[in-house]
Amino acid sequence: MLLSKNSALESKDNEIFEVEESIAIQSELIKTMTTMVNSKAYVNERNQMVPEARCRKQANYHVEQNNKIVDEELSDWESKFFEVDMDDLHELFMAANYLEIESLLNGVTKRVGDFIKACKNVEVIRQTFGINNDFAAQQEEEIRKLNSWNHI
Amino acid sequence: MDTLLHPSTSSMAKRPCPSSAENPMLPSSFSQMDNLLLSFLSLSDSSPPVSLDLSFDRLLESAPSDADQSLLIDRAHNLGSLLLRAANRSARKRASLHNSIAWALPPDLTIKVFSMLDSQSLCYAAATCSMFNKCAMDPLCYANIDLTTVVPKVNNAVVSTMIQRAGKSFRSLKLGIVPGPTSSPGSCQPLVYSIRNSVDVSSFSWNDKKTRQGKESSILTRSCLYPLSGDNGAAGTLLRRLHLYNIERMDNASFCVALAACPSLLDLEIVGLHVELRQTLISVSSNCHLIERLFFESSKTGRDDSLKSPTCVDLVNNCPNISSLSLRGFKLQDYKVRILVKGFRKLKYADFSTSYLISGTFLRNLGSGFGGNLLEVLILRDCMHLKEVEVARFLTAVLAGDFKFLRYLDISNREGLASEGDWYQRSYNSSIIPLKQVLEVRPNICLLAEFPSEGCYIDIDHMFDSDVNSEISLPSQLSSHTSDGSLLMSSSESSYNSDQGSGNEEYQVSGFVIYEESSDEVDFLVV
């Protein structure tokens, strides 16, 4: 692993991460900020708005591993990485969205999608995600008609 | 509104009205109405439970006239329903608020999640709550519409609605009946599905009842693809992939109209449609010049012999990008297949499983020069007339260095390969096919050569019984074979020289046979 320039990134809760620059650039946001600063001597970003330190770490870890592993191992590793509960997933989602890391975002999106697919009908979706039915009676009737082929 | 209340205020004067002075929690901006409502609502909490209907009865009794009684009742109805509506509306608002907290993703991310869902899950999600419903209407969610089901339940309206919702994001459409989630189009099992063969009978009969209720509304008809042509073919122009399975009512005319609306089509897969091969290929070569993958499985195995050489030539000329070609279950002559395999310069994947009439001569002299040399996958499974001598010739060419990119070959045949002279005679233990050598010289090739065990006598009649969908009668098959045999002799190119193998004798592979352990289990010869 070539030791290129390291960026120091500070998160909202004031933890500083040393990250290899090539990895940091995977985040579109950081990339933009870096090019804006345009400094050759150092790349030292203060990233005040970033959420929880933990998901930053996870994001970095993911990105780093992304660079190392071959395809088959990667898919195994990814499925384990995303086997977290909804709260963690949500944090990952927010982090990936804010930092604009596309691969991480895709992974989390797919995982949440799999959660929904695993639900076999509407009630199970509601239970899984703690969602209430807020349809008016008329709306509900329309939806039932439209989805009669699906036997909802 | 207030005027309605004034008379009733007087009749309710018996009840104490809490004013703002008594209850300091109330904002002073509360109107008289608000106070009234508050005190009325607090009735349901009072400790000796209030009996509203007794109270109402007393009111009615004390009403001076019959007209006054009707008025009271009307007012009770009005106010009651107003209150109910207000309560429901507020409950929904609160539920929505709760939902937006419980599901904390912003709409754009929600839409992103939904775009990963299959169409059925998407519809479930849309029926969950209003926020999901709104997100699920986004065109991005309908880019890849997959309405394939195990039993018939989709109708034309559903297809039309989804295509409409897709808008400019429309890319892929899969429609029809696919038996079970385990079978995939890539496998060599025939996909043609007949309602009569439905495995899951219990659920199907329930659907059947629904069908009768909706007057056959859960069937796709031949006009199910009309939305592709609608609005000047707006939807069809965007379509890249179209997969259709076992749509009983589809016919040639409607299908060709649909194809005419899809000039950008890259991937076309048709299984079990009652459309003629020739007409379909003509339509493809007229309209879909960008097409890269063509997968066509006949609904009447072995009975469609409509393909003609001019059709092949046109297809090859008009659709040069085809890299994957599968024609399964048709009557194909070698010289026509040769036009196709030689003509598609980019052909990598060729599957002619369950084809009738091809004997393998189309493979001669193919792998070196133009055409055929890019071939990576060749599947000739269960081709009844495939001759072992042609397979041997082909494998010899492979050994000699042709077909450099070949990595997968399937020549399995449940009836064994045809012997040289008479296709009745089957060969189960092919000594002239240099299987072992090929595996040594080209170890990266995955070679499937399953044949039934030696000595098991297969009745000719049994051969036809085993194919449920085909009704080939014996005499016509024989005659067409012989007539085509003579055609083959005359029209095949003068390529008898190079591949004729004195080399064949060298590669005597005696013990290299695949035996069936049981009727269903077969050992794969896989490298």
Short mmCIF file of N, CA and C in Angstrom, two decimals, chain A residues 86 89-90 93-94 97 102 105-110 112-114 116-123 125-126 129-137 139-140 143 146-152, chain B residues 92-93 95-96 98-99 102-106 108-109 112-114 116-121 123-133 147 149 153-155 158 161-162 165 206-207 210:
data_model
loop_
_atom_site.label_atom_id
_atom_site.label_comp_id
_atom_site.label_asym_id
_atom_site.label_seq_id
_atom_site.Cartn_x
_atom_site.Cartn_y
_atom_site.Cartn_z
N MET A 86 -31.69 -1.81 11.74
CA MET A 86 -32.20 -0.67 10.99
C MET A 86 -31.57 0.65 11.43
N LEU A 89 -28.18 0.95 10.02
CA LEU A 89 -28.34 1.10 8.58
C LEU A 89 -28.71 2.54 8.24
N HIS A 90 -29.56 3.07 9.10
CA HIS A 90 -29.98 4.45 8.88
C HIS A 90 -28.81 5.40 8.99
N PHE A 93 -26.71 5.16 6.03
CA PHE A 93 -27.41 5.79 4.92
C PHE A 93 -27.14 7.29 4.92
N MET A 94 -27.34 7.88 6.10
CA MET A 94 -27.16 9.33 6.20
C MET A 94 -25.72 9.72 5.91
N ASN A 97 -24.97 9.36 2.26
CA ASN A 97 -25.64 10.39 1.49
C ASN A 97 -24.92 11.72 1.63
N GLU A 102 -20.73 6.79 -3.40
CA GLU A 102 -21.76 6.10 -4.17
C GLU A 102 -21.84 4.60 -3.86
N LEU A 105 -23.53 4.00 -0.61
CA LEU A 105 -24.95 4.33 -0.74
C LEU A 105 -25.71 3.21 -1.44
N ASN A 106 -25.13 2.69 -2.51
CA ASN A 106 -25.78 1.60 -3.23
C ASN A 106 -25.94 0.38 -2.36
N GLY A 107 -24.89 0.09 -1.58
CA GLY A 107 -24.95 -1.08 -0.71
C GLY A 107 -26.06 -0.96 0.32
N VAL A 108 -26.15 0.20 0.94
CA VAL A 108 -27.17 0.38 1.97
C VAL A 108 -28.56 0.36 1.35
N THR A 109 -28.69 1.02 0.21
CA THR A 109 -29.99 1.05 -0.47
C THR A 109 -30.48 -0.36 -0.76
N LYS A 110 -29.56 -1.16 -1.27
CA LYS A 110 -29.93 -2.52 -1.62
C LYS A 110 -30.36 -3.30 -0.36
N VAL A 112 -31.65 -2.17 2.45
CA VAL A 112 -32.98 -1.75 2.90
C VAL A 112 -34.04 -2.33 1.96
N GLY A 113 -33.72 -2.29 0.66
CA GLY A 113 -34.64 -2.88 -0.32
C GLY A 113 -34.88 -4.35 -0.04
N ASP A 114 -33.82 -5.06 0.34
CA ASP A 114 -33.97 -6.48 0.66
C ASP A 114 -34.88 -6.68 1.86
N ILE A 116 -37.37 -4.83 2.64
CA ILE A 116 -38.75 -4.65 2.18
C ILE A 116 -39.20 -5.86 1.37
N LYS A 117 -38.29 -6.35 0.53
CA LYS A 117 -38.67 -7.51 -0.30
C LYS A 117 -39.02 -8.71 0.56
N ALA A 118 -38.33 -8.82 1.71
CA ALA A 118 -38.55 -9.97 2.57
C ALA A 118 -39.93 -9.95 3.21
N CYS A 119 -40.53 -8.78 3.24
CA CYS A 119 -41.88 -8.68 3.78
C CYS A 119 -42.87 -9.17 2.73
N LYS A 120 -43.70 -10.08 3.12
CA LYS A 120 -44.55 -10.70 2.10
C LYS A 120 -45.83 -9.95 1.82
N ASN A 121 -46.19 -9.04 2.71
CA ASN A 121 -47.37 -8.23 2.40
C ASN A 121 -47.31 -6.90 3.13
N VAL A 122 -48.35 -6.13 3.00
CA VAL A 122 -48.36 -4.75 3.50
C VAL A 122 -48.23 -4.70 5.01
N GLU A 123 -48.95 -5.59 5.69
CA GLU A 123 -48.95 -5.55 7.15
C GLU A 123 -47.56 -5.80 7.70
N ILE A 125 -44.75 -5.17 6.25
CA ILE A 125 -43.93 -3.97 6.02
C ILE A 125 -44.20 -2.96 7.12
N ARG A 126 -45.46 -2.78 7.44
CA ARG A 126 -45.82 -1.80 8.48
C ARG A 126 -45.20 -2.19 9.81
N PHE A 129 -41.23 -1.75 9.90
CA PHE A 129 -40.69 -0.40 9.95
C PHE A 129 -41.45 0.52 10.89
N GLY A 130 -42.42 -0.04 11.61
CA GLY A 130 -43.17 0.77 12.57
C GLY A 130 -43.96 1.87 11.91
N ILE A 131 -44.60 1.53 10.79
CA ILE A 131 -45.33 2.53 10.03
C ILE A 131 -46.82 2.32 10.23
N ASN A 132 -47.54 3.43 10.38
CA ASN A 132 -48.98 3.35 10.56
C ASN A 132 -49.71 3.62 9.26
N ASN A 133 -50.89 3.09 9.20
CA ASN A 133 -51.74 3.31 8.05
C ASN A 133 -52.36 4.69 8.15
N ASP A 134 -52.01 5.57 7.25
CA ASP A 134 -52.59 6.92 7.30
C ASP A 134 -53.39 7.24 6.06
N PHE A 135 -54.00 6.22 5.50
CA PHE A 135 -54.84 6.45 4.34
C PHE A 135 -56.26 6.75 4.77
N ALA A 136 -56.91 7.64 4.03
CA ALA A 136 -58.35 7.83 4.20
C ALA A 136 -59.05 6.64 3.57
N ALA A 137 -60.28 6.41 4.00
CA ALA A 137 -61.00 5.22 3.56
C ALA A 137 -61.10 5.16 2.05
N GLN A 139 -59.13 6.58 -0.24
CA GLN A 139 -57.81 6.30 -0.80
C GLN A 139 -57.49 4.82 -0.73
N GLU A 140 -57.82 4.28 0.44
CA GLU A 140 -57.51 2.87 0.67
C GLU A 140 -58.27 1.99 -0.33
N ILE A 143 -56.64 2.18 -3.71
CA ILE A 143 -55.41 1.39 -3.75
C ILE A 143 -55.72 -0.09 -3.82
N LEU A 146 -56.61 -0.92 -7.40
CA LEU A 146 -55.47 -0.91 -8.30
C LEU A 146 -54.59 -2.13 -8.11
N ASN A 147 -54.55 -2.59 -6.86
CA ASN A 147 -53.64 -3.68 -6.56
C ASN A 147 -54.32 -5.02 -6.43
N SER A 148 -55.52 -5.11 -6.94
CA SER A 148 -56.25 -6.37 -6.78
C SER A 148 -55.51 -7.53 -7.40
N TRP A 149 -54.70 -7.25 -8.42
CA TRP A 149 -53.94 -8.33 -9.04
C TRP A 149 -52.90 -8.86 -8.10
N ASN A 150 -52.49 -8.05 -7.15
CA ASN A 150 -51.44 -8.42 -6.22
C ASN A 150 -52.01 -9.08 -4.97
N HIS A 151 -53.32 -9.11 -4.89
CA HIS A 151 -54.03 -9.68 -3.75
C HIS A 151 -53.59 -9.10 -2.44
N ILE A 152 -53.60 -7.77 -2.40
CA ILE A 152 -53.25 -7.11 -1.14
C ILE A 152 -54.46 -7.13 -0.21
N ARG B 92 -54.90 10.65 10.96
CA ARG B 92 -54.05 10.37 9.80
C ARG B 92 -52.83 11.27 9.81
N LYS B 93 -53.07 12.55 10.14
CA LYS B 93 -51.94 13.48 10.18
C LYS B 93 -50.89 13.02 11.17
N ALA B 95 -50.46 10.01 12.24
CA ALA B 95 -49.84 8.78 11.75
C ALA B 95 -48.77 9.13 10.72
N SER B 96 -49.07 10.10 9.86
CA SER B 96 -48.08 10.50 8.86
C SER B 96 -46.84 11.05 9.52
N HIS B 98 -45.80 10.44 12.51
CA HIS B 98 -45.12 9.31 13.15
C HIS B 98 -44.30 8.54 12.11
N ASN B 99 -44.91 8.35 10.94
CA ASN B 99 -44.22 7.60 9.88
C ASN B 99 -42.96 8.29 9.43
N ALA B 102 -40.46 7.52 12.03
CA ALA B 102 -40.08 6.10 12.07
C ALA B 102 -39.23 5.73 10.86
N TRP B 103 -39.64 6.25 9.73
CA TRP B 103 -38.87 6.00 8.50
C TRP B 103 -38.15 7.29 8.18
N ALA B 104 -36.92 7.40 8.64
CA ALA B 104 -36.32 8.73 8.70
C ALA B 104 -35.65 9.17 7.41
N LEU B 105 -35.81 8.41 6.35
CA LEU B 105 -35.13 8.77 5.13
C LEU B 105 -35.89 9.85 4.37
N PRO B 106 -35.17 10.77 3.76
CA PRO B 106 -35.83 11.77 2.92
C PRO B 106 -36.39 11.12 1.66
N ASP B 108 -35.97 11.45 -1.54
CA ASP B 108 -35.12 11.03 -2.64
C ASP B 108 -34.42 9.72 -2.33
N LEU B 109 -34.03 9.53 -1.07
CA LEU B 109 -33.41 8.26 -0.72
C LEU B 109 -34.43 7.14 -0.69
N LYS B 112 -34.89 6.00 -4.05
CA LYS B 112 -33.75 5.18 -4.44
C LYS B 112 -33.93 3.74 -3.96
N VAL B 113 -34.39 3.60 -2.73
CA VAL B 113 -34.63 2.25 -2.20
C VAL B 113 -35.71 1.55 -3.02
N PHE B 114 -36.78 2.27 -3.29
CA PHE B 114 -37.89 1.66 -4.01
C PHE B 114 -37.50 1.25 -5.42
N MET B 116 -35.05 -0.22 -6.26
CA MET B 116 -34.39 -1.52 -6.22
C MET B 116 -35.39 -2.66 -6.03
N LEU B 117 -36.64 -2.31 -5.79
CA LEU B 117 -37.62 -3.34 -5.49
C LEU B 117 -38.21 -3.94 -6.75
N ASP B 118 -38.63 -5.19 -6.64
CA ASP B 118 -39.39 -5.77 -7.73
C ASP B 118 -40.80 -5.19 -7.71
N SER B 119 -41.49 -5.34 -8.80
CA SER B 119 -42.78 -4.65 -8.96
C SER B 119 -43.79 -5.05 -7.90
N GLN B 120 -43.76 -6.29 -7.50
CA GLN B 120 -44.75 -6.72 -6.51
C GLN B 120 -44.49 -6.07 -5.16
N SER B 121 -43.24 -6.11 -4.71
CA SER B 121 -42.90 -5.47 -3.44
C SER B 121 -43.17 -3.98 -3.49
N CYS B 123 -45.53 -2.50 -5.10
CA CYS B 123 -46.97 -2.28 -4.90
C CYS B 123 -47.36 -2.45 -3.44
N TYR B 124 -46.73 -3.41 -2.78
CA TYR B 124 -46.99 -3.55 -1.35
C TYR B 124 -46.56 -2.30 -0.61
N ALA B 125 -45.38 -1.82 -0.92
CA ALA B 125 -44.87 -0.63 -0.25
C ALA B 125 -45.80 0.56 -0.50
N ALA B 126 -46.28 0.66 -1.73
CA ALA B 126 -47.15 1.78 -2.07
C ALA B 126 -48.45 1.75 -1.28
N ALA B 127 -48.86 0.56 -0.86
CA ALA B 127 -50.12 0.44 -0.12
C ALA B 127 -49.94 0.56 1.38
N THR B 128 -48.71 0.86 1.80
CA THR B 128 -48.41 0.87 3.23
C THR B 128 -48.84 2.16 3.90
N CYS B 129 -48.42 3.29 3.34
CA CYS B 129 -48.80 4.58 3.92
C CYS B 129 -48.68 5.64 2.83
N SER B 130 -49.13 6.84 3.13
CA SER B 130 -49.21 7.87 2.09
C SER B 130 -47.83 8.33 1.64
N MET B 131 -46.88 8.36 2.57
CA MET B 131 -45.53 8.78 2.19
C MET B 131 -44.91 7.79 1.20
N PHE B 132 -45.06 6.50 1.53
CA PHE B 132 -44.55 5.47 0.63
C PHE B 132 -45.28 5.51 -0.70
N ASN B 133 -46.56 5.77 -0.62
CA ASN B 133 -47.36 5.81 -1.84
C ASN B 133 -46.84 6.89 -2.77
N LEU B 147 -43.37 -8.05 -14.10
CA LEU B 147 -44.70 -8.52 -13.73
C LEU B 147 -44.85 -10.01 -13.99
N THR B 149 -45.29 -13.73 -13.07
CA THR B 149 -45.91 -14.38 -11.92
C THR B 149 -45.95 -15.88 -12.15
N LYS B 153 -52.22 -13.60 -12.94
CA LYS B 153 -53.00 -12.65 -12.19
C LYS B 153 -52.85 -11.21 -12.66
N VAL B 154 -51.93 -11.02 -13.58
CA VAL B 154 -51.75 -9.66 -14.08
C VAL B 154 -52.66 -9.44 -15.28
N ASN B 155 -53.24 -8.27 -15.36
CA ASN B 155 -54.03 -7.98 -16.55
C ASN B 155 -53.46 -6.78 -17.29
N VAL B 158 -52.88 -3.32 -15.47
CA VAL B 158 -51.71 -3.19 -14.59
C VAL B 158 -50.48 -2.83 -15.42
N THR B 161 -50.72 0.76 -16.57
CA THR B 161 -50.48 1.72 -15.49
C THR B 161 -48.99 1.85 -15.19
N MET B 162 -48.34 0.71 -15.11
CA MET B 162 -46.92 0.74 -14.74
C MET B 162 -46.07 1.39 -15.81
N ARG B 165 -46.50 5.01 -15.46
CA ARG B 165 -45.78 5.58 -14.33
C ARG B 165 -44.30 5.66 -14.60
N TRP B 206 -57.81 -20.79 -6.29
CA TRP B 206 -58.32 -19.60 -5.61
C TRP B 206 -58.27 -18.40 -6.54
N ASN B 207 -57.17 -18.32 -7.28
CA ASN B 207 -57.06 -17.23 -8.25
C ASN B 207 -58.13 -17.35 -9.31
N LYS B 210 -61.24 -15.75 -8.26
CA LYS B 210 -61.12 -14.30 -8.40
C LYS B 210 -61.31 -13.90 -9.85
#
